[in-house]
């Protein structure tokens, strides 16, 4: 019985330890993309949903000024560190295409 309890405790410790070390290997990047154009809340919601379809995007926030028709998209991307050429590269053109498809004009992309 003691052996079983010890094995369960060891398994629980190793599970928690492996999860915490996996998280340390990830790299978090922050980006912003400004855009312009008249839109409505439904289009902004579609933009947010589309952003989450891009691989690695974990957080999205959109600030839009209704009076000026200008907006800014903030996003966070989590990825593995680059090792060799096997890592899929992030492409800001995916965000630009998404903004354009919703009838908005992409203005400027920045890595924060």
Short mmCIF file of C-alpha atoms in Angstrom, two decimals:
data_model
loop_
_atom_site.label_atom_id
_atom_site.label_comp_id
_atom_site.label_asym_id
_atom_site.label_seq_id
_atom_site.Cartn_x
_atom_site.Cartn_y
_atom_site.Cartn_z
CA UNK A 1 0.00 0.00 0.00
CA UNK A 2 2.86 2.35 0.84
CA UNK A 3 4.49 1.61 -2.50
CA UNK A 4 1.30 2.49 -4.37
CA UNK A 5 0.96 5.75 -2.44
CA UNK A 6 4.59 6.59 -3.10
CA UNK A 7 4.21 5.89 -6.81
CA UNK A 8 1.12 8.09 -7.03
CA UNK A 9 2.93 10.91 -5.25
CA UNK A 10 5.93 10.55 -7.57
CA UNK A 11 3.68 10.52 -10.64
CA UNK A 12 1.86 13.68 -9.49
CA UNK A 13 5.16 15.47 -8.86
CA UNK A 14 6.57 14.52 -12.26
CA UNK A 15 3.38 15.60 -14.03
CA UNK A 16 3.45 19.05 -12.44
CA UNK A 17 7.18 19.39 -13.05
CA UNK A 18 6.93 18.47 -16.74
CA UNK A 19 4.10 20.96 -17.30
CA UNK A 20 6.04 23.78 -15.67
CA UNK A 21 9.18 23.10 -17.71
CA UNK A 22 7.17 23.01 -20.96
CA UNK A 23 5.82 26.49 -20.24
CA UNK A 24 9.31 27.92 -19.64
CA UNK A 25 10.35 26.98 -23.17
CA UNK A 26 7.70 29.20 -24.79
CA UNK A 27 8.41 32.69 -26.09
CA UNK A 28 5.75 35.39 -25.79
CA UNK A 29 5.64 38.21 -28.37
CA UNK A 30 3.38 41.25 -28.48
CA UNK A 31 2.23 43.01 -31.65
CA UNK A 32 -0.02 45.86 -32.66
CA UNK A 33 -1.63 46.59 -36.02
CA UNK A 34 -3.43 49.88 -36.60
CA UNK A 35 -6.24 50.14 -39.13
CA UNK A 36 -8.82 52.60 -40.40
CA UNK A 37 -12.29 52.51 -41.86
CA UNK A 38 -15.92 52.68 -40.85
CA UNK A 39 -17.15 49.49 -39.21
CA UNK A 40 -19.55 48.13 -36.62
CA UNK A 41 -19.23 45.94 -33.54
CA UNK A 42 -20.12 42.81 -35.51
CA UNK A 43 -17.15 43.32 -37.86
CA UNK A 44 -14.82 43.94 -34.93
CA UNK A 45 -16.03 40.70 -33.35
CA UNK A 46 -15.28 38.88 -36.63
CA UNK A 47 -11.81 40.42 -36.65
CA UNK A 48 -11.18 39.19 -33.11
CA UNK A 49 -12.45 35.68 -33.95
CA UNK A 50 -10.29 35.60 -37.07
CA UNK A 51 -7.22 36.56 -35.07
CA UNK A 52 -7.66 33.55 -32.80
CA UNK A 53 -7.55 31.35 -35.91
CA UNK A 54 -3.93 32.41 -36.55
CA UNK A 55 -1.55 29.84 -35.07
CA UNK A 56 -0.04 30.89 -31.75
CA UNK A 57 -2.29 33.88 -31.06
CA UNK A 58 -3.39 33.62 -27.43
CA UNK A 59 -4.70 37.09 -26.63
CA UNK A 60 -6.46 39.74 -28.72
CA UNK A 61 -7.66 43.23 -27.80
CA UNK A 62 -9.17 45.77 -30.18
CA UNK A 63 -9.44 49.48 -29.46
CA UNK A 64 -11.64 51.35 -31.93
CA UNK A 65 -12.51 55.05 -31.94
CA UNK A 66 -15.97 55.40 -33.45
CA UNK A 67 -15.65 59.16 -34.04
CA UNK A 68 -12.41 58.97 -36.05
CA UNK A 69 -12.86 55.53 -37.65
CA UNK A 70 -9.40 54.46 -36.46
CA UNK A 71 -8.58 51.29 -34.58
CA UNK A 72 -5.71 49.39 -33.11
CA UNK A 73 -5.40 45.65 -32.71
CA UNK A 74 -3.19 44.31 -29.91
CA UNK A 75 -2.25 40.64 -29.88
CA UNK A 76 -0.03 38.22 -28.03
CA UNK A 77 1.59 35.25 -29.71
CA UNK A 78 3.15 32.31 -27.89
CA UNK A 79 5.64 30.13 -29.74
CA UNK A 80 8.52 27.75 -29.19
CA UNK A 81 12.02 29.16 -29.44
CA UNK A 82 13.55 28.93 -32.90
CA UNK A 83 15.59 25.78 -33.35
CA UNK A 84 16.75 25.18 -36.89
CA UNK A 85 14.41 25.79 -39.80
CA UNK A 86 11.51 23.63 -38.63
CA UNK A 87 9.68 26.39 -36.73
CA UNK A 88 6.73 27.89 -38.58
CA UNK A 89 7.35 31.61 -38.96
CA UNK A 90 4.77 34.20 -37.93
CA UNK A 91 3.58 36.28 -40.89
CA UNK A 92 2.00 39.71 -40.29
CA UNK A 93 0.53 39.47 -43.80
CA UNK A 94 -2.07 37.08 -42.33
CA UNK A 95 -3.31 39.88 -40.08
CA UNK A 96 -3.23 42.39 -42.94
CA UNK A 97 -5.29 40.05 -45.12
CA UNK A 98 -7.82 39.54 -42.33
CA UNK A 99 -8.21 43.30 -41.78
CA UNK A 100 -8.62 43.89 -45.53
CA UNK A 101 -11.18 41.10 -45.93
CA UNK A 102 -13.40 42.89 -43.41
CA UNK A 103 -13.38 46.09 -45.48
CA UNK A 104 -10.87 47.93 -43.31
CA UNK A 105 -7.57 49.50 -44.32
CA UNK A 106 -4.42 48.19 -42.58
CA UNK A 107 -2.14 51.06 -41.55
CA UNK A 108 0.90 49.98 -39.53
CA UNK A 109 2.25 46.80 -37.94
CA UNK A 110 4.60 47.02 -34.94
CA UNK A 111 6.28 44.47 -32.72
CA UNK A 112 6.21 45.70 -29.14
#
